[in-house]
N, CA, C and O atoms as a GROMACS GRO file, in nm:
protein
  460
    1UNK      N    1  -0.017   4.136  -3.443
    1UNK     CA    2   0.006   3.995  -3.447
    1UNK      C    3   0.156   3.970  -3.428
    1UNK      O    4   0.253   4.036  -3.463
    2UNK      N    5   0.143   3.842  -3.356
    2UNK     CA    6   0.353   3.863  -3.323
    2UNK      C    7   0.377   3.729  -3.406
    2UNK      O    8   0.298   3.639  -3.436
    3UNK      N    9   0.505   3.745  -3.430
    3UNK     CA   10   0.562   3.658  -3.510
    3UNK      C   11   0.602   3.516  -3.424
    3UNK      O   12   0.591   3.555  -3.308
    4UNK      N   13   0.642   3.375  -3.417
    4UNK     CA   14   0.729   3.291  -3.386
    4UNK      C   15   0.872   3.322  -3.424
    4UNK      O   16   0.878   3.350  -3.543
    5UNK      N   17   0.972   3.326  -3.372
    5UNK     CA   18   1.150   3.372  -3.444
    5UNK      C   19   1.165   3.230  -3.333
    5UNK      O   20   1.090   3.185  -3.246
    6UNK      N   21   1.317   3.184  -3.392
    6UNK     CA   22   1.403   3.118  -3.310
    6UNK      C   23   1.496   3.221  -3.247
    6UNK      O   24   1.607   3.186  -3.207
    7UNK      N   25   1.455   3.345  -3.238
    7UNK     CA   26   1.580   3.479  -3.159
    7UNK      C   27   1.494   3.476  -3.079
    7UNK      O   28   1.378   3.472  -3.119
    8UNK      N   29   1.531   3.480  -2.905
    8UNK     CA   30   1.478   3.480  -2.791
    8UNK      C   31   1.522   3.630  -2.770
    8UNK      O   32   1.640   3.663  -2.755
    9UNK      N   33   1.428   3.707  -2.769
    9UNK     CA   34   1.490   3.871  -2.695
    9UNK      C   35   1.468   3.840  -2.575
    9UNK      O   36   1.363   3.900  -2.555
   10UNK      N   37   1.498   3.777  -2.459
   10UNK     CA   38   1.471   3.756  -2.325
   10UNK      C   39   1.619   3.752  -2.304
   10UNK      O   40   1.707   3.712  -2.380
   11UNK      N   41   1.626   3.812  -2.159
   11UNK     CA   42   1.771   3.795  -2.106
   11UNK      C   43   1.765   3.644  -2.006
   11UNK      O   44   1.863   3.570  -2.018
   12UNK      N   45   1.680   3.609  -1.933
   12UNK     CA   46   1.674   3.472  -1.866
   12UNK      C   47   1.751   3.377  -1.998
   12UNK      O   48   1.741   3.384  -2.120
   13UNK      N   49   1.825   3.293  -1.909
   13UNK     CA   50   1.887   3.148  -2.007
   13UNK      C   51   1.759   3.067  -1.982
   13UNK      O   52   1.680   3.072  -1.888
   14UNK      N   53   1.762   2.993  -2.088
   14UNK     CA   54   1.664   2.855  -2.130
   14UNK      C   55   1.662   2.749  -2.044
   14UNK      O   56   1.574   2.662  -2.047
   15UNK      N   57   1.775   2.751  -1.949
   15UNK     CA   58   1.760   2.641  -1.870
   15UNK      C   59   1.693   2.654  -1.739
   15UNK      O   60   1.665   2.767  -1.700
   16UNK      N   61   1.663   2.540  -1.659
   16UNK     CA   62   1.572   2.551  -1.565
   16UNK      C   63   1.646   2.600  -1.414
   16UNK      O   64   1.765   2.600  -1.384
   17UNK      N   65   1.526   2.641  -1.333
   17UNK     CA   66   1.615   2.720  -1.225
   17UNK      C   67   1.628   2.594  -1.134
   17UNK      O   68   1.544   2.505  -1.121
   18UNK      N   69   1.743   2.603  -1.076
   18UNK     CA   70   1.812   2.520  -0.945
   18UNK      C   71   1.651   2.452  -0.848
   18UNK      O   72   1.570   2.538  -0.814
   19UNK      N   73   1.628   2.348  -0.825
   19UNK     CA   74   1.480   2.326  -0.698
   19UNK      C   75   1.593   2.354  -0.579
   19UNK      O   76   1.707   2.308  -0.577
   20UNK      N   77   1.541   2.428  -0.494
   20UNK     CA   78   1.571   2.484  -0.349
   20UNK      C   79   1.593   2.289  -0.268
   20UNK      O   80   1.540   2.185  -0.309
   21UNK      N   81   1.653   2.301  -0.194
   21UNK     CA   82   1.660   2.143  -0.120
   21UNK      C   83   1.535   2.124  -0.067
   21UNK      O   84   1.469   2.027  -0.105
   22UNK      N   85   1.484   2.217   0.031
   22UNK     CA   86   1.329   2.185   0.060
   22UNK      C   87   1.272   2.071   0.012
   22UNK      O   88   1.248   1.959   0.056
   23UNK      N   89   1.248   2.160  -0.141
   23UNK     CA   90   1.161   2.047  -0.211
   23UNK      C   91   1.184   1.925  -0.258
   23UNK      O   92   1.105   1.844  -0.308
   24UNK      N   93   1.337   1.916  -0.230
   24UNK     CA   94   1.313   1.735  -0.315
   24UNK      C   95   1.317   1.640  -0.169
   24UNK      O   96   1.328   1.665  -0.049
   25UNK      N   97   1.305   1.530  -0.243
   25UNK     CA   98   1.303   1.428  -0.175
   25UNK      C   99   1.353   1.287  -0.184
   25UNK      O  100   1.322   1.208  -0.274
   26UNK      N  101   1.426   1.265  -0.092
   26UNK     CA  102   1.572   1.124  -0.134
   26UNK      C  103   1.460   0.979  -0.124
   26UNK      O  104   1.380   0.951  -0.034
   27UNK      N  105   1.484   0.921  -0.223
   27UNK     CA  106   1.420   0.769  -0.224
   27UNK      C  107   1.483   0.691  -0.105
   27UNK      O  108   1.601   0.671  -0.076
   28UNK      N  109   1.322   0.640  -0.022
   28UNK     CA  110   1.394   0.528   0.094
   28UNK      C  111   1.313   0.399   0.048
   28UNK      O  112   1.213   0.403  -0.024
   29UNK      N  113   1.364   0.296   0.096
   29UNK     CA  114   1.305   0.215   0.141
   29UNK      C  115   1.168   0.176   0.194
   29UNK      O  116   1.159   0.219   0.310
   30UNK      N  117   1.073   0.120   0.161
   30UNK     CA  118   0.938   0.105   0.250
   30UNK      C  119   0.940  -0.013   0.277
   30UNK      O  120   0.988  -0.104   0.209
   31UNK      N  121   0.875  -0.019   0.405
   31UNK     CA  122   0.873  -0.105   0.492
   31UNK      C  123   0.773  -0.201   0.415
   31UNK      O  124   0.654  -0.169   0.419
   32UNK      N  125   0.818  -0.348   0.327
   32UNK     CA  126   0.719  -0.424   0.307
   32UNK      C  127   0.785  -0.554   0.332
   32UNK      O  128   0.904  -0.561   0.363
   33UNK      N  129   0.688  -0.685   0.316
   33UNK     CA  130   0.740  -0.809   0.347
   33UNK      C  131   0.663  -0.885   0.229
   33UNK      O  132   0.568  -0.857   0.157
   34UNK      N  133   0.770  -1.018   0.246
   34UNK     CA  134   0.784  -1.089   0.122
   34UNK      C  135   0.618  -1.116   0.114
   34UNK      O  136   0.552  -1.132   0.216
   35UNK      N  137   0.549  -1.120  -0.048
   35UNK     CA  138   0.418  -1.152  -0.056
   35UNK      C  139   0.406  -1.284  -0.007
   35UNK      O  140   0.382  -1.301   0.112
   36UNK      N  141   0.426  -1.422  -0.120
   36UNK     CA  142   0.401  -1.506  -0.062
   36UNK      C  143   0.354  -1.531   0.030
   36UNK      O  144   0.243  -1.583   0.032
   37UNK      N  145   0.436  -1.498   0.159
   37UNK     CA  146   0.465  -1.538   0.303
   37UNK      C  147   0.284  -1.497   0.358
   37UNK      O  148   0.192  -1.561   0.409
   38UNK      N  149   0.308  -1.346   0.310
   38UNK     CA  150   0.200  -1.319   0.361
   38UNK      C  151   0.012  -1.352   0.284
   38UNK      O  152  -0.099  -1.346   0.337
   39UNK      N  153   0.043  -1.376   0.190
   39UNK     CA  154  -0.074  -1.451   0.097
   39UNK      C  155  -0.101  -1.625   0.150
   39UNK      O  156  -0.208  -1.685   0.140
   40UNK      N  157   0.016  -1.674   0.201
   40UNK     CA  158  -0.029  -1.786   0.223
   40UNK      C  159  -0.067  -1.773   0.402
   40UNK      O  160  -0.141  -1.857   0.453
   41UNK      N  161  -0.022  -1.686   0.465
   41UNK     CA  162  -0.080  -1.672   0.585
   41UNK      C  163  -0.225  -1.587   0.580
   41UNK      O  164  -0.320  -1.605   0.656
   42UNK      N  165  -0.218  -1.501   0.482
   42UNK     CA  166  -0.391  -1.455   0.520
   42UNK      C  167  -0.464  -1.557   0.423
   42UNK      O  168  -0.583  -1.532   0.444
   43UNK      N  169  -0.461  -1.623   0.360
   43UNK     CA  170  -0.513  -1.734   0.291
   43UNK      C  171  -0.596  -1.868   0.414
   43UNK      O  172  -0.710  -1.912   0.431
   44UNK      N  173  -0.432  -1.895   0.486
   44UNK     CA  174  -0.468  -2.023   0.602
   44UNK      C  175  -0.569  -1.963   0.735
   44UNK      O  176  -0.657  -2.033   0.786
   45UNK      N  177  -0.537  -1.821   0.780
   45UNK     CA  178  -0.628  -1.814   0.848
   45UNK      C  179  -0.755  -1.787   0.810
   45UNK      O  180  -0.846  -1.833   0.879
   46UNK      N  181  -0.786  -1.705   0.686
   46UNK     CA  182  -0.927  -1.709   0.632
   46UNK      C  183  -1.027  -1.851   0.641
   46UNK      O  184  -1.149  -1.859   0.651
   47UNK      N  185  -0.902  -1.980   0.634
   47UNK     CA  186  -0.996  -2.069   0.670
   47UNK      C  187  -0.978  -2.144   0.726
   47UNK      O  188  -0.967  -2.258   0.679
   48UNK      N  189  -0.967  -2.122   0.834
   48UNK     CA  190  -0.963  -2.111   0.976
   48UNK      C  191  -1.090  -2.055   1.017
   48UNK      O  192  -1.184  -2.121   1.061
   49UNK      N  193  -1.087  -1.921   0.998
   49UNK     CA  194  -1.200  -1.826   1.026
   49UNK      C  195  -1.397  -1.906   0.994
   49UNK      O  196  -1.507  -1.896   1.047
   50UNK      N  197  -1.317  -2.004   0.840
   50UNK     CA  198  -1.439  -2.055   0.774
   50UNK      C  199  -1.469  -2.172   0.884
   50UNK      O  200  -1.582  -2.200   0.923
   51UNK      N  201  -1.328  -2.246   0.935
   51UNK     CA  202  -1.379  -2.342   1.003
   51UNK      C  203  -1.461  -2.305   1.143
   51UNK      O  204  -1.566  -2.362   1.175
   52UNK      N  205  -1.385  -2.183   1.236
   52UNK     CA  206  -1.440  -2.166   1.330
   52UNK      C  207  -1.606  -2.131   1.285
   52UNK      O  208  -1.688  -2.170   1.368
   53UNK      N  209  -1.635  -2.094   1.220
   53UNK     CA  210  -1.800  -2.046   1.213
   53UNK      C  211  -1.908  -2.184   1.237
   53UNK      O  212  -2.018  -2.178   1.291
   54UNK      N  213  -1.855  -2.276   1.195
   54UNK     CA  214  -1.902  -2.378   1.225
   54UNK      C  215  -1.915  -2.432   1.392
   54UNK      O  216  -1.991  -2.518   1.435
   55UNK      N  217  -1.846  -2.377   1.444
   55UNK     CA  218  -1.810  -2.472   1.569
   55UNK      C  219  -1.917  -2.404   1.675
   55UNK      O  220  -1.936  -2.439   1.791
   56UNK      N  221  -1.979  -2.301   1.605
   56UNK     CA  222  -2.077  -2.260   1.791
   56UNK      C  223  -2.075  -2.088   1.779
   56UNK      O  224  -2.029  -2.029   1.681
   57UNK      N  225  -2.129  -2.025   1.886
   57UNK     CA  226  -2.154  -1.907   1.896
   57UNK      C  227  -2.025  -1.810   1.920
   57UNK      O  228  -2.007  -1.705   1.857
   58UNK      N  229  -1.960  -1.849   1.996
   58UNK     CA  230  -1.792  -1.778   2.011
   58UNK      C  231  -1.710  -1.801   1.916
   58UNK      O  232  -1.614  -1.730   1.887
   59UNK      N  233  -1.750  -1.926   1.850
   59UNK     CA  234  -1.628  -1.982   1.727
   59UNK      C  235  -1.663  -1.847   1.613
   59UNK      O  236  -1.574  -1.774   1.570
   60UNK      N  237  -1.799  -1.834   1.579
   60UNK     CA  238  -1.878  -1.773   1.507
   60UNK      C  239  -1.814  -1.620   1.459
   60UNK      O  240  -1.780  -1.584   1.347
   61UNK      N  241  -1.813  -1.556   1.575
   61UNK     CA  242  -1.797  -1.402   1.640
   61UNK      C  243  -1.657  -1.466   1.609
   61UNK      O  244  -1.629  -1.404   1.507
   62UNK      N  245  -1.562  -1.541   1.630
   62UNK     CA  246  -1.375  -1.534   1.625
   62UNK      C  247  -1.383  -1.528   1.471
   62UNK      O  248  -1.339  -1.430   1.409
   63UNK      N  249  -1.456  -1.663   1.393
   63UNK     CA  250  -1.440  -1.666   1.236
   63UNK      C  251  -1.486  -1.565   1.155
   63UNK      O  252  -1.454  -1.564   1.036
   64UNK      N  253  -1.563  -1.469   1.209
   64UNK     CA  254  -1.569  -1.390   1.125
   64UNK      C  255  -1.471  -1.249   1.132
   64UNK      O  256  -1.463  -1.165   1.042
   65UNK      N  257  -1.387  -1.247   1.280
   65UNK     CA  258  -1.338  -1.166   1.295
   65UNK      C  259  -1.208  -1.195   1.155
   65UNK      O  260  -1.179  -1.134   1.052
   66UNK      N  261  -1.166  -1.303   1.214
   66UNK     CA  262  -1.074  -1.356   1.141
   66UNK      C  263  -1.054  -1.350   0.975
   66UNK      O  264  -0.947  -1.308   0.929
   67UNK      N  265  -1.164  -1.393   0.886
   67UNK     CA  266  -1.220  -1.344   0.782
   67UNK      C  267  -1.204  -1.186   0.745
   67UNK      O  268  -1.141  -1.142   0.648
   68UNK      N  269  -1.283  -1.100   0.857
   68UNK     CA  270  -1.270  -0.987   0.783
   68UNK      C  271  -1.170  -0.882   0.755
   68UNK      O  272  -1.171  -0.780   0.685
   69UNK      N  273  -1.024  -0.978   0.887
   69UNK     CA  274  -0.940  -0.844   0.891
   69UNK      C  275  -0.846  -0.928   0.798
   69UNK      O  276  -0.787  -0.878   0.702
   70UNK      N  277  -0.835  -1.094   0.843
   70UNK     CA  278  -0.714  -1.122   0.710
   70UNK      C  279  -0.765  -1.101   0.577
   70UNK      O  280  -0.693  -1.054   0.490
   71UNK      N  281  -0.878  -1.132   0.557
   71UNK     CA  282  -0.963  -1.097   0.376
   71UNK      C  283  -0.906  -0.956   0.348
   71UNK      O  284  -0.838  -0.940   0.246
   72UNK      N  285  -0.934  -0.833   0.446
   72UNK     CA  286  -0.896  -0.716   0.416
   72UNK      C  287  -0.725  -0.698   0.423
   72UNK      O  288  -0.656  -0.610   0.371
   73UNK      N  289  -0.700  -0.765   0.472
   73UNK     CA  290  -0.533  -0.793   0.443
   73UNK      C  291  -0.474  -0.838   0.334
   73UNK      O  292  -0.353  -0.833   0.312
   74UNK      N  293  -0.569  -0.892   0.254
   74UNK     CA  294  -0.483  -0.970   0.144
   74UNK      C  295  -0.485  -0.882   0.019
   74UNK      O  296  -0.444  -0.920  -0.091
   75UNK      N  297  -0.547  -0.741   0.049
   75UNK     CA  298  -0.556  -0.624  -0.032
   75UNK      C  299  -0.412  -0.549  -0.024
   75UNK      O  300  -0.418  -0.429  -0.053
   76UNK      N  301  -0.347  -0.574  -0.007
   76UNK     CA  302  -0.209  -0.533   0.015
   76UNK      C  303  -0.072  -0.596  -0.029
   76UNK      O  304   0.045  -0.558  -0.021
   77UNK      N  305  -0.141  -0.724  -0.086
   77UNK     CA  306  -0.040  -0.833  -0.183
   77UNK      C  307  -0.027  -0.700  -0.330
   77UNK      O  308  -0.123  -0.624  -0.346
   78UNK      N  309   0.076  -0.690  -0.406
   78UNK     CA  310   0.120  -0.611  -0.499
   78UNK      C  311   0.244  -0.672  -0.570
   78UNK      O  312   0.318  -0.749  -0.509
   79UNK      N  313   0.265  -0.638  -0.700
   79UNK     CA  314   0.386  -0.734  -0.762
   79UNK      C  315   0.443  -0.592  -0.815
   79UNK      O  316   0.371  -0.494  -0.834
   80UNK      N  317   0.609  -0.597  -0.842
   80UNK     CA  318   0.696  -0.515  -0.865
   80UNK      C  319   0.748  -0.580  -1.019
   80UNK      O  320   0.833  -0.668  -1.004
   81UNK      N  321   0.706  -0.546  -1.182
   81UNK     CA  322   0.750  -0.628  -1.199
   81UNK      C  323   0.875  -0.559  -1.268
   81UNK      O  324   0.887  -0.439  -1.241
   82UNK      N  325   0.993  -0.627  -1.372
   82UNK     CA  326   1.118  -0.633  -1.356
   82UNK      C  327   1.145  -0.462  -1.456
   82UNK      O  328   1.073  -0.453  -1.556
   83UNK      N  329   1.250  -0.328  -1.426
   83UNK     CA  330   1.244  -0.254  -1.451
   83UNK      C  331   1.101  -0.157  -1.414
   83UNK      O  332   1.050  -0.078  -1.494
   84UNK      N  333   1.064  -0.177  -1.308
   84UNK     CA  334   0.974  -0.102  -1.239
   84UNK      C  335   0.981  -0.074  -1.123
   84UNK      O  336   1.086  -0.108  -1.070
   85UNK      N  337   0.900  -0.017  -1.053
   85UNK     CA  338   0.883   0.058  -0.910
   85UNK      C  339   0.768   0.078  -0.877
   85UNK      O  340   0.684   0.114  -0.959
   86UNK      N  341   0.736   0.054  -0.720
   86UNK     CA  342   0.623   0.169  -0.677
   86UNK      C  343   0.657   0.227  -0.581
   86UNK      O  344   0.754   0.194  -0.514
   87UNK      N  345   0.567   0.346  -0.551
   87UNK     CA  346   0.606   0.450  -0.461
   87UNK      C  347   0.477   0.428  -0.365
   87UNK      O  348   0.361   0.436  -0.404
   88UNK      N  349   0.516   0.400  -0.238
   88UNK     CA  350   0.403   0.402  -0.168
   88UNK      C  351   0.349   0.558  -0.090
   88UNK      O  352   0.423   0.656  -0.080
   89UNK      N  353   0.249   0.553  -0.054
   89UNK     CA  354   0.216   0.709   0.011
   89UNK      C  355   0.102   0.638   0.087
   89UNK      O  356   0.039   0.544   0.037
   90UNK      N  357   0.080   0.685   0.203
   90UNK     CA  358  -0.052   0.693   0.306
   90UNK      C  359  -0.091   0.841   0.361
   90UNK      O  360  -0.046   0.916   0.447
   91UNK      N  361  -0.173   0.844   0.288
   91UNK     CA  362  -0.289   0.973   0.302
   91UNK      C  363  -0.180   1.073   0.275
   91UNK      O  364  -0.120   1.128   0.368
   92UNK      N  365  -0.153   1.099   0.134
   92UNK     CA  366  -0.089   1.172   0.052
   92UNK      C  367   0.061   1.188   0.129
   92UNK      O  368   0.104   1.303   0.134
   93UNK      N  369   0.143   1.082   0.189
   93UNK     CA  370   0.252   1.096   0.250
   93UNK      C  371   0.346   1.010   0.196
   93UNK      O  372   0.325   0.889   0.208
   94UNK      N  373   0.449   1.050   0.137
   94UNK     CA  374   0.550   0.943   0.103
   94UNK      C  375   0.644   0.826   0.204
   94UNK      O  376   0.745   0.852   0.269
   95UNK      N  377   0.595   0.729   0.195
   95UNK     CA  378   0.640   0.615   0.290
   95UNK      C  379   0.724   0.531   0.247
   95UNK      O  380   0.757   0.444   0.328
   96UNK      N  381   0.774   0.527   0.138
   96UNK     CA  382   0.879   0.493   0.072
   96UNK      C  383   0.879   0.398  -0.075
   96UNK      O  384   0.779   0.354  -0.131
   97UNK      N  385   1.020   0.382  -0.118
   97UNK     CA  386   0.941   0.292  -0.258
   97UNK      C  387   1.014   0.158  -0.264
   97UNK      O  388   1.107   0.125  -0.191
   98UNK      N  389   0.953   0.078  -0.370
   98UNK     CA  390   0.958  -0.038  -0.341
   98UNK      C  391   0.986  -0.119  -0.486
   98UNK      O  392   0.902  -0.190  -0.541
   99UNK      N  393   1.163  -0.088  -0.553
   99UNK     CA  394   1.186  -0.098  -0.653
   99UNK      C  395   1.244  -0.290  -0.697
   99UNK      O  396   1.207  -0.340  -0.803
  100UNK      N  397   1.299  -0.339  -0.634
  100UNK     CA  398   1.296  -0.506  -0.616
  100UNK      C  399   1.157  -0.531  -0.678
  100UNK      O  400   1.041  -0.511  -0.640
  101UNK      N  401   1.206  -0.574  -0.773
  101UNK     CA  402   1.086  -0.666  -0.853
  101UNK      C  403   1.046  -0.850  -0.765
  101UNK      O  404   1.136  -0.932  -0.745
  102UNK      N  405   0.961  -0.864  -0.744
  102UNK     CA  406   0.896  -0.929  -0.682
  102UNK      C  407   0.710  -0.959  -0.646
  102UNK      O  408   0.613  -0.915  -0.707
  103UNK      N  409   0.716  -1.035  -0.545
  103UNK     CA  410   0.517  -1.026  -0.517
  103UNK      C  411   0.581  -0.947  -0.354
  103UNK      O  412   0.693  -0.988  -0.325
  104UNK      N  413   0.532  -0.863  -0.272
  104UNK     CA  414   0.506  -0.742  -0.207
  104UNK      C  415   0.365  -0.795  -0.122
  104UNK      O  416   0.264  -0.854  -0.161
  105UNK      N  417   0.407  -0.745   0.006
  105UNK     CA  418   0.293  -0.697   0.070
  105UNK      C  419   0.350  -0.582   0.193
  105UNK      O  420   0.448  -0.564   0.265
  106UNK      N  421   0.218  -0.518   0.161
  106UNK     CA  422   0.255  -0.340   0.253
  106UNK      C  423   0.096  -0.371   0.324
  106UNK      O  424   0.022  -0.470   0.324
  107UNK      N  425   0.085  -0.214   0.392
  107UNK     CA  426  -0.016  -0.154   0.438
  107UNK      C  427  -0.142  -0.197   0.328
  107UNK      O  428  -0.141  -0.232   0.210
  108UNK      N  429  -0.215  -0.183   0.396
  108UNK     CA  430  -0.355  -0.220   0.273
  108UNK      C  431  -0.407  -0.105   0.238
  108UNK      O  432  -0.479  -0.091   0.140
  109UNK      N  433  -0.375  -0.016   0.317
  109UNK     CA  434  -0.458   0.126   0.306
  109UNK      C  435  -0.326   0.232   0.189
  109UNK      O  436  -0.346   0.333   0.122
  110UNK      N  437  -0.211   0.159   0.209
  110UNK     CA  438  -0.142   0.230   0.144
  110UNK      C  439  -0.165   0.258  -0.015
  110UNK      O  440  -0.180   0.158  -0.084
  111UNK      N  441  -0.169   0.409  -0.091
  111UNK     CA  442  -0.154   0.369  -0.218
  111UNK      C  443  -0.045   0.333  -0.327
  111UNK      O  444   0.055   0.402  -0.310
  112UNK      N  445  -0.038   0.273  -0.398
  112UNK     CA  446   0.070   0.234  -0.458
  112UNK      C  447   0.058   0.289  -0.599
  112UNK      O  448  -0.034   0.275  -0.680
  113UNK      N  449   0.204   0.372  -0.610
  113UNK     CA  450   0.167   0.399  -0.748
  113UNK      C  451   0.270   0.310  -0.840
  113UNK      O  452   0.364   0.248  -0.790
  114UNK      N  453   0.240   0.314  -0.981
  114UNK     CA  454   0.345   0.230  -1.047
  114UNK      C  455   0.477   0.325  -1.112
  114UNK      O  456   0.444   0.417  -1.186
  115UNK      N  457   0.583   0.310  -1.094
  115UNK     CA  458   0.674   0.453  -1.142
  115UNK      C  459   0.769   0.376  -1.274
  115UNK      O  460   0.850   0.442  -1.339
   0.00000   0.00000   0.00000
């Protein structure tokens, strides 16, 4: 049975080894734009989209186009709030972070983590 001691018989020091440059990685910028802006634009065309469905068979086929890609756009509104961050990544790739506290809009597919 071994004992716990505060005497380290190890010759390694306690502190941690140097990370090689490789591995790290410098914080940039990601490419996002002001929320608002973009909440009230996928907002106005969504209904838009509602109005065209009404108007006939081509209006129909436009309003729903319209609907489904700004609706799926508005999945990408995100808020930063004050002493926080997120780090965005697309398909496990760092795309940059996004520390300005604010309302945010990115990629929709992007994930956002909170840091």
């Amino acid at each position: 049975m071994s004992v716990i001691s505060d005497k380290d018989t190890t010759s390694e020091p306690l502190e941690g080894k140097a990370v090689s440059s490789s591995q790290t990685h410098e914080q940039r910028p990601a490419l996002v734009v002001p929320g608002l802006l973009m909440t009230i634009v996928g907002w106005v065309l969504v209904g838009v989209g509602i109005s065209l469905i009404f108007e006939g068979k081509v209006g129909a086929v436009i309003g729903v186009v319209l609907i489904v890609i700004f609706g799926a756009a508005l999945g990408g509104v995100f808020v930063v709030q004050p002493n926080e961050g997120r780090v965005l990544t697309l398909l496990g790739r760092y795309n940059g972070s996004v520390t300005e506290a604010g309302l945010w809009w990115c990629n929709p597919f992007n994930k956002r983590k909170k840091i």
